[in-house]
Coordinates of C-alpha atoms in Angstrom, one line a residue:
Chain S
M111 CA -1.9 -93.9 -41.9
V112 CA -3.5 -91.9 -44.4
D113 CA -0.6 -91.5 -46.7
K114 CA -0.8 -95.3 -47.8
I115 CA -3.8 -94.5 -50.0
S116 CA -3.5 -92.4 -53.2
E117 CA -5.3 -89.2 -53.2
K118 CA -7.0 -89.7 -56.1
D119 CA -8.8 -93.2 -54.5
I120 CA -9.9 -91.1 -51.7
V121 CA -11.7 -88.2 -54.2
N122 CA -13.0 -90.7 -56.2
D123 CA -14.7 -92.8 -53.2
K124 CA -18.0 -92.7 -53.0
E125 CA -18.8 -92.7 -49.6
F126 CA -16.2 -90.2 -49.2
K127 CA -18.2 -87.7 -52.0
S128 CA -21.4 -88.3 -50.2
L129 CA -19.9 -87.6 -46.9
I130 CA -18.4 -84.4 -48.4
S131 CA -21.5 -83.2 -49.7
K132 CA -23.6 -84.0 -46.4
R133 CA -20.9 -81.8 -44.6
N134 CA -21.1 -78.8 -46.8
S135 CA -25.0 -78.9 -47.0
I136 CA -24.9 -78.9 -43.5
A137 CA -22.8 -76.1 -43.5
V138 CA -24.4 -74.0 -46.0
T139 CA -28.1 -74.8 -43.9
L140 CA -26.5 -73.4 -40.8
S141 CA -24.8 -70.4 -42.2
I142 CA -28.2 -69.7 -43.9
V143 CA -30.5 -70.2 -40.7
E144 CA -27.7 -67.9 -38.9
L145 CA -28.2 -65.4 -41.8
L146 CA -31.9 -65.4 -41.3
L147 CA -31.7 -64.9 -37.8
Y148 CA -29.4 -61.9 -37.9
F149 CA -30.8 -60.3 -41.0
G150 CA -34.4 -60.9 -39.5
F151 CA -33.4 -59.2 -36.3
I152 CA -31.9 -56.5 -38.2
T153 CA -35.3 -56.2 -40.6
L154 CA -37.1 -55.6 -37.3
V155 CA -35.0 -52.8 -36.0
A156 CA -35.0 -51.3 -39.6
Y157 CA -38.9 -51.7 -40.5
N158 CA -40.6 -52.5 -37.0
K159 CA -39.2 -50.4 -34.2
P160 CA -42.6 -50.5 -32.6
Y161 CA -42.7 -54.2 -32.0
L162 CA -39.5 -54.3 -30.6
G163 CA -40.8 -51.6 -28.0
K164 CA -43.4 -53.9 -26.9
T165 CA -43.2 -54.8 -23.2
I166 CA -42.8 -58.3 -22.5
S167 CA -45.6 -58.5 -20.3
P168 CA -48.1 -55.8 -19.0
T169 CA -46.4 -55.3 -15.5
S170 CA -42.8 -55.1 -17.1
D171 CA -41.1 -52.3 -18.6
T172 CA -38.4 -54.7 -20.0
T173 CA -39.5 -54.3 -24.1
I174 CA -39.2 -57.7 -26.6
G175 CA -36.3 -56.3 -28.4
I176 CA -34.1 -57.2 -25.5
P177 CA -34.5 -60.8 -25.2
I178 CA -34.6 -61.2 -28.9
A179 CA -31.4 -59.3 -29.2
I180 CA -30.0 -61.8 -26.5
G181 CA -31.7 -64.6 -27.5
V182 CA -29.8 -64.1 -31.4
I183 CA -26.6 -64.0 -29.7
I184 CA -27.3 -67.3 -27.5
L185 CA -28.6 -69.1 -30.6
S186 CA -25.9 -68.1 -32.3
V187 CA -23.4 -70.2 -29.7
I188 CA -25.5 -73.1 -29.4
M189 CA -25.8 -73.4 -33.3
G190 CA -21.9 -73.4 -33.4
G191 CA -21.8 -75.9 -30.5
I192 CA -24.0 -78.3 -32.6
Y193 CA -21.8 -78.1 -35.4
A194 CA -18.4 -78.1 -33.8
Y195 CA -19.6 -81.1 -31.8
W196 CA -21.3 -83.2 -35.0
A197 CA -18.0 -82.3 -37.0
N198 CA -15.5 -83.5 -34.2
T199 CA -17.2 -86.6 -33.4
S200 CA -19.7 -88.2 -36.1
Y201 CA -18.0 -86.4 -39.2
D202 CA -14.5 -87.1 -37.9
A203 CA -15.3 -90.7 -36.9
S204 CA -16.8 -91.4 -40.4
I205 CA -14.0 -89.9 -42.3
K206 CA -11.7 -92.2 -40.4
K207 CA -13.8 -95.0 -40.9
I208 CA -13.7 -94.5 -44.9
I209 CA -9.8 -94.3 -44.8
E210 CA -9.7 -97.2 -42.7
R211 CA -11.9 -99.2 -44.9
M212 CA -9.9 -98.0 -47.8
E213 CA -6.6 -99.3 -46.2
V214 CA -8.2 -102.8 -46.2
E215 CA -9.1 -102.6 -49.4
Chain C
M201 CA -25.6 -41.6 -7.5
A202 CA -21.8 -40.7 -7.5
A203 CA -21.5 -37.0 -7.4
E204 CA -17.6 -37.5 -8.3
T205 CA -15.3 -39.7 -9.4
M206 CA -11.2 -40.3 -8.8
L207 CA -10.9 -40.9 -12.5
G208 CA -8.3 -38.3 -14.0
Q209 CA -6.1 -38.7 -11.0
P210 CA -3.4 -41.0 -10.6
N211 CA -4.8 -44.0 -8.9
P212 CA -1.9 -45.9 -7.5
L213 CA -3.9 -49.4 -7.0
A214 CA -4.7 -49.1 -10.7
I215 CA -0.6 -48.6 -11.3
S216 CA 0.2 -50.9 -8.9
F217 CA -2.5 -54.0 -10.8
F218 CA -0.9 -52.7 -14.3
I219 CA 2.6 -53.0 -13.2
L220 CA 1.8 -56.6 -11.9
F221 CA 0.3 -57.3 -15.6
V222 CA 3.3 -55.8 -17.5
L223 CA 5.8 -57.7 -15.1
S224 CA 4.1 -60.9 -15.9
T225 CA 3.5 -60.6 -19.4
I226 CA 7.5 -59.7 -19.7
G227 CA 8.2 -62.8 -17.5
I228 CA 6.1 -64.8 -20.0
T229 CA 7.9 -62.9 -23.1
Y230 CA 11.7 -63.9 -21.4
W231 CA 10.1 -67.8 -21.5
A232 CA 8.6 -67.6 -24.9
A233 CA 11.7 -65.9 -26.6
K234 CA 13.7 -69.2 -26.0
K235 CA 11.0 -71.0 -28.0
V236 CA 10.8 -68.7 -30.9
K237 CA 13.4 -69.9 -33.3
G238 CA 11.7 -70.0 -36.6
T239 CA 8.8 -68.8 -38.7
K240 CA 6.5 -71.6 -37.3
E241 CA 6.8 -70.2 -33.7
F242 CA 7.1 -66.6 -34.8
Y243 CA 3.9 -66.8 -36.5
A244 CA 2.0 -69.5 -35.2
A245 CA 3.5 -70.4 -31.8
G246 CA 4.6 -73.9 -33.0
R247 CA 1.1 -74.8 -34.0
S248 CA 1.2 -76.0 -30.2
I249 CA -1.8 -74.0 -28.7
T250 CA -4.9 -76.0 -28.0
G251 CA -8.7 -75.3 -29.1
F252 CA -9.7 -74.3 -25.6
Q253 CA -6.5 -71.7 -25.1
N254 CA -7.0 -70.6 -28.7
G255 CA -10.5 -69.9 -28.3
L256 CA -9.8 -67.9 -25.1
A257 CA -6.7 -66.1 -27.1
M258 CA -9.0 -65.4 -30.2
S259 CA -11.5 -63.6 -28.1
G260 CA -8.8 -62.0 -26.2
D261 CA -7.7 -60.8 -29.7
Y262 CA -11.2 -59.7 -30.2
M263 CA -12.5 -58.0 -27.2
S264 CA -11.1 -54.8 -28.1
A265 CA -11.3 -51.5 -25.8
A266 CA -13.8 -50.6 -28.4
S267 CA -16.5 -53.4 -27.4
F268 CA -15.5 -53.2 -23.7
L269 CA -15.6 -49.7 -23.0
G270 CA -17.4 -48.9 -26.3
I271 CA -20.6 -51.1 -26.1
A272 CA -21.0 -50.2 -22.3
G273 CA -20.6 -46.5 -23.1
L274 CA -22.9 -46.8 -26.3
V275 CA -25.4 -48.5 -24.0
A276 CA -25.3 -46.2 -21.0
T277 CA -25.7 -43.3 -23.3
C278 CA -28.0 -44.5 -26.2
G279 CA -30.0 -47.3 -24.4
Y280 CA -30.8 -50.1 -26.8
D281 CA -28.7 -49.0 -29.8
G282 CA -25.8 -50.4 -27.8
L283 CA -27.3 -53.9 -28.3
L284 CA -27.0 -53.7 -32.0
Y285 CA -23.5 -53.8 -31.8
S286 CA -23.1 -56.4 -29.4
V287 CA -25.3 -58.7 -31.8
G288 CA -23.6 -57.8 -34.7
W289 CA -20.2 -58.4 -33.3
L290 CA -21.1 -62.1 -32.5
V291 CA -22.9 -63.4 -35.4
G292 CA -19.7 -63.5 -37.9
W293 CA -18.4 -65.7 -35.9
P294 CA -20.6 -69.1 -36.3
I295 CA -20.0 -67.9 -40.1
I296 CA -16.4 -68.2 -39.6
L297 CA -16.7 -71.5 -38.4
F298 CA -19.1 -73.6 -40.9
L299 CA -17.5 -71.5 -43.9
I300 CA -14.4 -70.7 -43.2
A301 CA -12.3 -72.3 -40.2
E302 CA -11.4 -76.3 -41.8
P303 CA -10.4 -74.9 -45.2
L304 CA -8.8 -71.8 -43.8
R305 CA -7.1 -74.0 -41.3
N306 CA -6.2 -76.7 -43.8
L307 CA -5.1 -74.8 -46.7
G308 CA -3.4 -71.7 -45.1
K309 CA 0.5 -71.7 -43.7
Y310 CA 0.6 -68.6 -41.4
T311 CA -1.7 -65.7 -43.0
Y312 CA -5.7 -66.3 -44.1
I313 CA -3.6 -64.7 -47.5
D314 CA -2.0 -68.1 -47.7
A315 CA -5.3 -69.8 -48.0
V316 CA -6.7 -66.9 -50.6
A317 CA -3.3 -67.5 -52.8
Y318 CA -3.4 -71.3 -52.5
R319 CA -4.5 -71.9 -55.7
L320 CA -4.1 -68.4 -57.4
K321 CA -0.8 -67.1 -58.9
L322 CA 1.1 -66.2 -56.0
R323 CA 2.6 -62.6 -56.4
P324 CA -0.4 -60.3 -58.0
V325 CA -3.0 -61.9 -55.0
K326 CA -0.1 -61.7 -52.2
L327 CA 0.7 -58.1 -53.2
V328 CA -2.8 -56.7 -53.4
A329 CA -4.2 -58.7 -50.1
G330 CA -0.8 -58.1 -48.3
I331 CA -1.4 -54.2 -48.8
S332 CA -5.5 -54.6 -47.6
S333 CA -4.4 -56.8 -44.9
L334 CA -1.9 -54.1 -44.0
V335 CA -4.5 -51.3 -43.9
T336 CA -6.9 -52.8 -42.1
V337 CA -4.8 -53.3 -39.4
L338 CA -3.3 -50.2 -39.5
F339 CA -6.8 -48.0 -39.1
Y340 CA -7.7 -50.8 -36.4
L341 CA -4.1 -49.6 -34.5
I342 CA -4.9 -46.1 -34.6
A343 CA -8.1 -46.7 -32.7
Q344 CA -6.4 -48.7 -30.0
M345 CA -3.7 -46.3 -29.6
V346 CA -5.7 -43.3 -29.2
G347 CA -7.8 -45.1 -26.8
A348 CA -4.9 -46.3 -24.9
G349 CA -3.3 -42.9 -24.5
T350 CA -6.7 -41.1 -23.6
L351 CA -7.5 -43.9 -20.9
V352 CA -4.1 -43.7 -19.5
Q353 CA -4.4 -39.9 -19.1
L354 CA -7.7 -40.5 -17.4
V355 CA -6.6 -43.2 -15.1
F356 CA -3.0 -42.9 -14.2
G357 CA -2.7 -39.4 -14.6
L358 CA 0.3 -40.1 -17.1
P359 CA 0.7 -37.6 -20.4
Y360 CA -0.9 -38.9 -23.5
E361 CA 2.3 -39.0 -25.2
S362 CA 4.2 -40.8 -22.6
A363 CA 1.0 -43.5 -22.6
I364 CA 1.2 -43.7 -26.5
I365 CA 5.4 -44.5 -26.1
L366 CA 5.1 -47.1 -23.3
V367 CA 2.3 -48.7 -25.2
G368 CA 4.6 -48.7 -28.1
I369 CA 7.2 -50.3 -26.5
L370 CA 5.6 -52.8 -24.9
M371 CA 3.7 -54.3 -28.0
V372 CA 7.0 -54.4 -29.8
V373 CA 9.0 -56.3 -26.9
Y374 CA 6.3 -58.7 -26.6
V375 CA 6.3 -59.2 -30.6
L376 CA 9.9 -59.1 -31.2
F377 CA 11.1 -61.2 -28.5
G378 CA 8.1 -63.8 -27.8
G379 CA 6.2 -63.5 -31.5
M380 CA 3.0 -65.4 -31.2
V381 CA 4.1 -67.5 -28.4
A382 CA 4.1 -64.7 -25.9
T383 CA 1.3 -62.8 -27.9
T384 CA -0.8 -65.8 -27.5
W385 CA -0.2 -66.1 -23.6
V386 CA -0.9 -62.2 -23.4
Q387 CA -4.5 -62.7 -24.9
I388 CA -5.2 -65.4 -23.0
I389 CA -4.1 -63.7 -19.6
K390 CA -6.0 -60.7 -20.9
A391 CA -9.1 -62.6 -21.8
G392 CA -9.3 -64.2 -18.4
L393 CA -8.7 -60.7 -16.6
L394 CA -11.5 -59.1 -18.6
L395 CA -14.0 -61.9 -18.2
G396 CA -13.3 -62.0 -14.7
G397 CA -13.3 -58.4 -14.3
A398 CA -16.5 -57.9 -16.0
T399 CA -18.2 -61.1 -14.5
V400 CA -17.6 -59.3 -10.9
L401 CA -19.0 -56.0 -12.1
V402 CA -22.0 -57.5 -13.5
F403 CA -22.8 -59.6 -10.4
M404 CA -22.1 -56.2 -8.2
T405 CA -24.7 -54.5 -10.5
L406 CA -27.2 -57.2 -10.4
W407 CA -26.8 -57.3 -6.7
H408 CA -28.2 -53.8 -6.7
F409 CA -31.2 -54.9 -8.4
G410 CA -31.9 -58.1 -6.1
F411 CA -30.8 -59.9 -9.2
S412 CA -33.7 -58.9 -11.3
Y413 CA -32.7 -57.6 -15.0
G414 CA -36.6 -56.4 -14.8
A415 CA -35.9 -54.2 -12.1
M416 CA -32.7 -53.2 -13.9
F417 CA -35.0 -51.8 -16.8
S418 CA -38.0 -50.7 -14.8
E419 CA -35.3 -48.4 -13.5
A420 CA -33.8 -47.5 -16.6
T421 CA -37.5 -46.5 -17.9
A422 CA -38.1 -44.6 -15.1
Q423 CA -34.9 -42.4 -15.5
Y424 CA -34.8 -42.1 -19.2
G425 CA -38.3 -43.6 -20.5
H426 CA -39.3 -45.9 -22.6
S427 CA -37.4 -44.9 -25.8
F428 CA -34.3 -46.1 -23.8
L429 CA -34.9 -49.7 -24.5
V430 CA -35.6 -49.6 -28.0
P431 CA -33.6 -49.0 -31.1
G432 CA -33.2 -45.3 -31.8
S433 CA -31.3 -42.7 -33.2
L434 CA -28.4 -44.8 -34.3
I435 CA -30.0 -46.3 -37.1
T436 CA -31.3 -43.6 -39.3
S437 CA -32.7 -45.3 -42.3
P438 CA -33.1 -49.0 -43.2
L439 CA -30.2 -49.0 -45.7
D440 CA -27.9 -47.6 -43.2
A441 CA -29.2 -50.4 -40.6
F442 CA -28.3 -53.2 -43.0
S443 CA -25.2 -51.7 -44.3
L444 CA -23.8 -51.6 -40.5
A445 CA -25.2 -55.2 -40.0
L446 CA -23.2 -56.2 -43.1
A447 CA -19.8 -54.5 -41.9
L448 CA -20.1 -55.9 -38.5
M449 CA -20.8 -59.8 -39.4
F450 CA -18.4 -60.5 -42.3
G451 CA -15.8 -57.5 -41.4
T452 CA -15.3 -60.2 -38.3
A453 CA -14.5 -62.8 -41.0
G454 CA -11.8 -60.5 -42.9
L455 CA -10.1 -59.7 -39.5
P456 CA -6.2 -60.5 -40.4
H457 CA -5.1 -60.5 -36.8
I458 CA -8.3 -63.0 -36.0
L459 CA -7.9 -65.2 -39.0
M460 CA -4.0 -65.9 -38.2
R461 CA -4.9 -67.4 -34.8
F462 CA -6.0 -70.3 -36.9
F463 CA -2.7 -71.5 -37.7
T464 CA -1.9 -71.6 -33.8
V465 CA -3.5 -74.7 -33.4
P466 CA -2.4 -78.4 -34.9
D467 CA -5.4 -79.3 -37.1
A468 CA -8.9 -78.9 -38.2
K469 CA -10.4 -80.3 -35.1
E470 CA -8.9 -78.2 -32.8
A471 CA -9.6 -74.8 -35.2
R472 CA -13.3 -75.8 -34.9
K473 CA -13.4 -76.1 -31.2
S474 CA -11.2 -72.6 -31.1
V475 CA -14.1 -71.1 -32.8
F476 CA -16.6 -72.4 -30.9
Y477 CA -15.1 -71.5 -27.2
A478 CA -14.3 -68.1 -28.7
T479 CA -18.1 -67.6 -29.7
G480 CA -19.0 -69.0 -26.1
F481 CA -16.4 -66.3 -24.5
I482 CA -17.3 -63.5 -26.8
G483 CA -21.5 -64.1 -26.5
Y484 CA -21.1 -64.1 -22.7
F485 CA -19.0 -61.4 -22.6
Y486 CA -21.1 -58.9 -24.7
I487 CA -24.2 -60.0 -22.6
L488 CA -21.9 -58.7 -19.6
T489 CA -21.1 -55.3 -21.3
V490 CA -24.6 -54.7 -22.2
T491 CA -25.5 -55.2 -18.7
I492 CA -22.6 -52.9 -17.5
G493 CA -24.2 -50.4 -20.1
F494 CA -27.7 -50.3 -18.4
G495 CA -26.2 -50.7 -15.0
A496 CA -24.0 -47.6 -15.5
A497 CA -26.9 -45.7 -16.9
T498 CA -29.3 -46.2 -13.8
L499 CA -26.5 -46.2 -11.3
V500 CA -24.0 -43.9 -12.0
G501 CA -26.2 -41.7 -14.7
R502 CA -25.9 -40.6 -18.1
S503 CA -24.8 -37.0 -17.6
M504 CA -22.2 -38.2 -15.0
V505 CA -20.7 -40.8 -17.9
M506 CA -21.3 -38.3 -20.5
S507 CA -19.4 -35.5 -18.4
V508 CA -16.3 -37.5 -17.7
D509 CA -15.9 -38.4 -21.5
K510 CA -18.6 -37.6 -24.1
G511 CA -18.6 -40.8 -25.9
G512 CA -19.8 -42.8 -22.7
N513 CA -16.4 -44.7 -22.8
M514 CA -16.0 -44.3 -18.8
A515 CA -18.9 -46.2 -18.2
G516 CA -17.7 -49.3 -16.8
P517 CA -14.9 -47.8 -15.1
L518 CA -17.4 -45.2 -13.4
L519 CA -19.7 -48.0 -12.7
A520 CA -16.7 -49.8 -11.1
E521 CA -16.0 -47.1 -8.9
F522 CA -19.7 -46.7 -7.8
L523 CA -19.8 -50.3 -6.6
G524 CA -16.6 -51.0 -5.6
G525 CA -14.7 -47.9 -4.5
G526 CA -11.2 -47.1 -5.9
V527 CA -10.1 -50.3 -5.4
F528 CA -12.2 -51.6 -8.1
L529 CA -12.0 -48.8 -10.5
G530 CA -8.3 -49.3 -10.2
F531 CA -8.7 -53.0 -11.2
I532 CA -11.0 -52.4 -14.1
C533 CA -9.1 -49.5 -15.5
A534 CA -6.1 -51.9 -15.4
V535 CA -7.7 -54.4 -17.1
A536 CA -8.9 -51.8 -19.5
F537 CA -4.9 -51.2 -20.5
A538 CA -4.4 -54.6 -20.5
T539 CA -7.0 -55.0 -23.0
I540 CA -5.3 -52.5 -25.1
L541 CA -2.5 -53.8 -24.8
A542 CA -3.1 -57.3 -26.1
V543 CA -5.0 -56.2 -28.9
V544 CA -2.5 -54.0 -30.3
A545 CA 0.3 -57.0 -29.6
G546 CA -2.3 -59.5 -31.9
L547 CA -2.6 -56.5 -34.4
T548 CA 1.4 -56.0 -34.5
V549 CA 2.0 -59.8 -35.0
S550 CA -0.7 -59.9 -38.1
G551 CA 0.8 -56.6 -39.5
A552 CA 4.4 -57.7 -39.4
S553 CA 3.3 -60.9 -41.1
A554 CA 1.8 -59.1 -43.7
I555 CA 5.0 -57.0 -44.5
S556 CA 7.3 -60.5 -43.9
H557 CA 5.6 -63.2 -45.0
D558 CA 3.0 -62.0 -47.7
L559 CA 4.9 -58.8 -48.9
Y560 CA 8.3 -59.5 -48.5
V561 CA 8.7 -63.4 -49.1
G562 CA 5.5 -64.2 -51.0
F563 CA 5.6 -60.9 -53.8
M564 CA 8.9 -59.9 -54.0
K565 CA 10.6 -63.5 -53.2
N566 CA 7.5 -65.1 -55.2
G567 CA 7.3 -67.6 -52.1
V568 CA 11.0 -68.7 -51.8
S569 CA 13.1 -67.5 -48.7
D570 CA 15.1 -69.0 -45.9
E571 CA 13.6 -69.0 -42.9
K572 CA 16.3 -67.1 -40.8
K573 CA 16.0 -64.1 -43.2
E574 CA 12.2 -64.3 -43.1
V575 CA 12.1 -63.9 -39.2
R576 CA 14.6 -61.2 -39.4
I577 CA 12.5 -59.1 -41.8
A578 CA 9.5 -60.1 -39.5
K579 CA 11.3 -58.4 -36.5
I580 CA 12.3 -55.4 -38.6
A581 CA 8.7 -55.2 -39.4
T582 CA 7.9 -55.3 -36.1
L583 CA 9.9 -52.3 -35.1
A584 CA 8.8 -50.8 -37.9
L585 CA 5.2 -50.8 -36.8
G586 CA 5.6 -49.8 -33.7
I587 CA 7.4 -46.7 -34.6
V588 CA 4.6 -46.0 -37.1
A589 CA 2.1 -46.8 -34.3
I590 CA 3.7 -44.5 -32.0
I591 CA 3.9 -41.6 -34.7
L592 CA 0.1 -42.3 -35.7
G593 CA -1.2 -42.1 -32.0
F594 CA 0.7 -38.4 -31.8
L595 CA -0.9 -37.3 -35.1
F596 CA -4.4 -38.5 -34.0
K597 CA -4.3 -37.0 -30.4
G598 CA -7.5 -35.6 -29.5
Q599 CA -9.1 -36.8 -32.6
N600 CA -12.5 -38.6 -32.3
V601 CA -11.1 -41.9 -34.0
A602 CA -14.3 -44.0 -33.1
F603 CA -14.8 -44.2 -36.6
M604 CA -11.5 -46.2 -37.4
V605 CA -12.5 -49.3 -36.0
G606 CA -15.9 -49.2 -38.3
L607 CA -14.0 -48.3 -41.3
A608 CA -11.2 -51.2 -40.4
F609 CA -14.6 -53.6 -40.1
A610 CA -15.9 -52.1 -43.5
I611 CA -12.3 -52.6 -45.3
A612 CA -12.2 -56.3 -43.8
A613 CA -15.7 -57.0 -45.0
S614 CA -15.3 -55.6 -48.3
A615 CA -11.6 -56.4 -49.5
N616 CA -10.6 -59.0 -47.3
F617 CA -13.4 -61.2 -46.6
P618 CA -15.2 -61.4 -50.2
A619 CA -11.6 -62.8 -51.8
L620 CA -11.3 -65.3 -49.0
I621 CA -14.6 -67.0 -49.2
M622 CA -14.4 -66.9 -52.9
S623 CA -11.2 -68.3 -53.1
L624 CA -12.1 -71.0 -50.5
L625 CA -15.6 -71.9 -51.6
W626 CA -16.2 -71.1 -55.3
K627 CA -14.2 -73.1 -58.1
K628 CA -14.1 -70.6 -61.0
F629 CA -12.9 -67.8 -59.0
T630 CA -9.5 -66.6 -60.8
T631 CA -6.4 -64.4 -60.0
A632 CA -7.8 -61.5 -61.9
G633 CA -11.3 -61.8 -60.0
A634 CA -9.6 -61.9 -56.5
V635 CA -7.3 -59.1 -57.4
A636 CA -10.2 -56.8 -58.8
S637 CA -12.3 -57.7 -55.8
M638 CA -9.8 -56.9 -53.7
I639 CA -9.0 -53.5 -54.9
T640 CA -12.7 -52.6 -55.6
G641 CA -13.8 -53.4 -51.7
L642 CA -10.7 -51.4 -50.2
V643 CA -10.5 -48.2 -52.8
L644 CA -14.5 -48.1 -52.2
A645 CA -14.6 -48.4 -48.4
V646 CA -11.9 -46.1 -48.0
V647 CA -13.3 -43.5 -50.3
L648 CA -17.1 -43.9 -49.4
I649 CA -16.5 -43.6 -45.8
F650 CA -14.6 -40.1 -46.8
L651 CA -17.5 -38.7 -48.4
S652 CA -19.8 -40.5 -45.8
P653 CA -21.4 -37.9 -43.2
T654 CA -18.8 -40.0 -40.8
I655 CA -16.0 -38.1 -41.8
W656 CA -17.1 -35.7 -44.4
V657 CA -19.7 -34.1 -42.1
D658 CA -18.6 -34.9 -38.5
V659 CA -14.7 -34.7 -39.0
L660 CA -14.4 -32.1 -41.8
G661 CA -17.5 -30.1 -40.6
N662 CA -19.1 -30.0 -44.4
P663 CA -23.0 -29.4 -44.3
T664 CA -24.0 -32.4 -46.1
A665 CA -22.3 -35.7 -47.2
I666 CA -21.8 -36.6 -50.7
F667 CA -22.2 -40.2 -49.5
P668 CA -25.6 -40.4 -48.1
L669 CA -25.1 -43.5 -45.7
K670 CA -23.0 -43.6 -42.4
N671 CA -22.2 -47.5 -43.0
V672 CA -20.6 -48.1 -46.5
A673 CA -20.4 -51.9 -46.5
I674 CA -23.6 -52.6 -48.3
V675 CA -22.0 -50.5 -51.4
S676 CA -18.3 -51.6 -51.0
M677 CA -19.0 -55.4 -50.1
T678 CA -21.6 -56.1 -52.6
S679 CA -19.6 -54.3 -55.4
S680 CA -16.4 -56.1 -54.5
F681 CA -18.2 -59.4 -54.7
A682 CA -20.0 -58.5 -58.0
V683 CA -16.5 -57.3 -59.4
G684 CA -14.9 -60.6 -58.3
I685 CA -17.5 -62.6 -60.1
I686 CA -17.9 -60.8 -63.5
V687 CA -14.1 -60.5 -64.1
S688 CA -13.5 -64.4 -63.1
L689 CA -16.6 -65.3 -65.2
A690 CA -15.0 -63.4 -68.0
K691 CA -12.0 -65.3 -68.4
K692 CA -11.2 -68.7 -67.4
E693 CA -8.2 -69.7 -65.2
E694 CA -7.4 -73.3 -65.8
D695 CA -4.7 -74.0 -63.4
A696 CA -6.8 -72.2 -60.6
Q697 CA -9.6 -74.8 -61.2
R698 CA -7.2 -77.9 -61.8
I699 CA -5.9 -76.9 -58.2
Y700 CA -9.0 -76.5 -56.5
D701 CA -10.0 -80.3 -57.5
A702 CA -6.3 -81.6 -56.8
I703 CA -6.5 -79.8 -53.1
I704 CA -9.7 -81.8 -52.2
P705 CA -7.6 -84.2 -49.9
R706 CA -6.0 -81.5 -47.9
R707 CA -8.9 -79.5 -48.1
Y708 CA -11.2 -82.3 -46.2
L709 CA -8.7 -84.3 -44.4
G710 CA -5.8 -81.8 -43.6
R711 CA -3.5 -84.2 -45.9
G712 CA -0.3 -82.3 -46.4
A713 CA -1.7 -79.3 -44.3
E714 CA 1.3 -77.2 -42.6

């Protein structure tokens, strides 16, 4: 089905172009968030060990550093899930729509 | 507290579990051998693996002995510092998903180097990237082989040399006869065993503490003090911390055997799914290993763990023995060995493809070869890698090879990752830029690690290191990017830019992707 339309038509299509740039900006934004998340954690490790060493409550021995580290892991998985879900449903569907519309034209 | 351990004596249960694993994987290899006809099957399992299966296989490829035994051991001996590795080894995965997965899957054929070379001149890129890929795989392989030899010695009572030969033969059998098809299923089974085994181990540990992490951390604080739960001695300077972080995060995105798995799924959609599942499995697994580490520190005791193995690598097995006796010890040891076996099989497929697909067909034959011959070369390369792995295993007997996994990650982050990401995302990237960047990253990573405290002081016994940091990526990776950018900007490559635009439909829609 895809092969009926020339590659040039797709590349020059306005809707396709804006979808691609939307995809790229989402991917870049998420990457930046991930980098901030991780290097924020590393910055604490490098410069503020006492903060990571505070306990989560006066009665507990657990340090703040532990939920923060586990939190980075869990947030990373969740962000990956959000992207994969968005790309595999909304993004792929929009691409399909554009191709179908161009076929009709 | 466990006063003694059965580790060190032959454990019949471990041996039985292990034989069962070997027999079932050999069975799979026999089944796979009938399917492996050409390069598509040998390198990419016929692109017939689903996203979920590939996610499991990727996590199987990634969860090496260094992460299972190593992180648990590091946590058991150093406490919080072990968490830095579990976090660092996970955060590269979302980056792979956001920036690399789709274009890599759509532009490449069998190896990540295909995607790097796609719009550049084939021969120089294939030559340099092929060598750097092979070097990454070899350092990783040495660490796994030595780990396997030591583990088998401890667990099965077999001599080190026979263990190395056994691992060498098995990995060659899987890859030679079953190619990527067998390797994928070995990874999937191993990932299932490892995740299952670690889950049971954590369940039993938490049972012991009334399912309260707080209680476990209180016990750890009572035994080792507050500092056990705070980042400590592993990170000596802020620069070293950032340097380690760079290598862990971006090294993941430059490991040839992981990137190769993207070509076993049919399209970009399944590739995205694979990375998401892999991230989930690996994240879950790292939370387990950290728990195992703290469990071993509190229940088995740090001194006991270190008396069996100074590096703490036996923390997991010792905890299993404490909680579940000889049966559980045997099972966990067999799982650990299966882990190593699966990882070396993945490394072998990847190393063989670097030799046959990148260096032989790409560089020597300028990309043109008949399929039968290419598979034959790949099989010869597999055999050769098996022999080299055994020899290296012998040579490094008794050496502290923990730094080699670090070195593999440093090279992957410095030589493989910058060229890959720039070729995928930056229009003005050129062949000369790619070659210069890869050579810079590879040479700097290897030379600086040699001059760093890790080898210069700890291995060679010199009083002070010439290069002050333990982790080199902050210099080698940034230099690799800088050189790649400067050289690319110095001289324009019209063809590379023209092809970058021409492949937009392939890159985003998978049009004409293989």
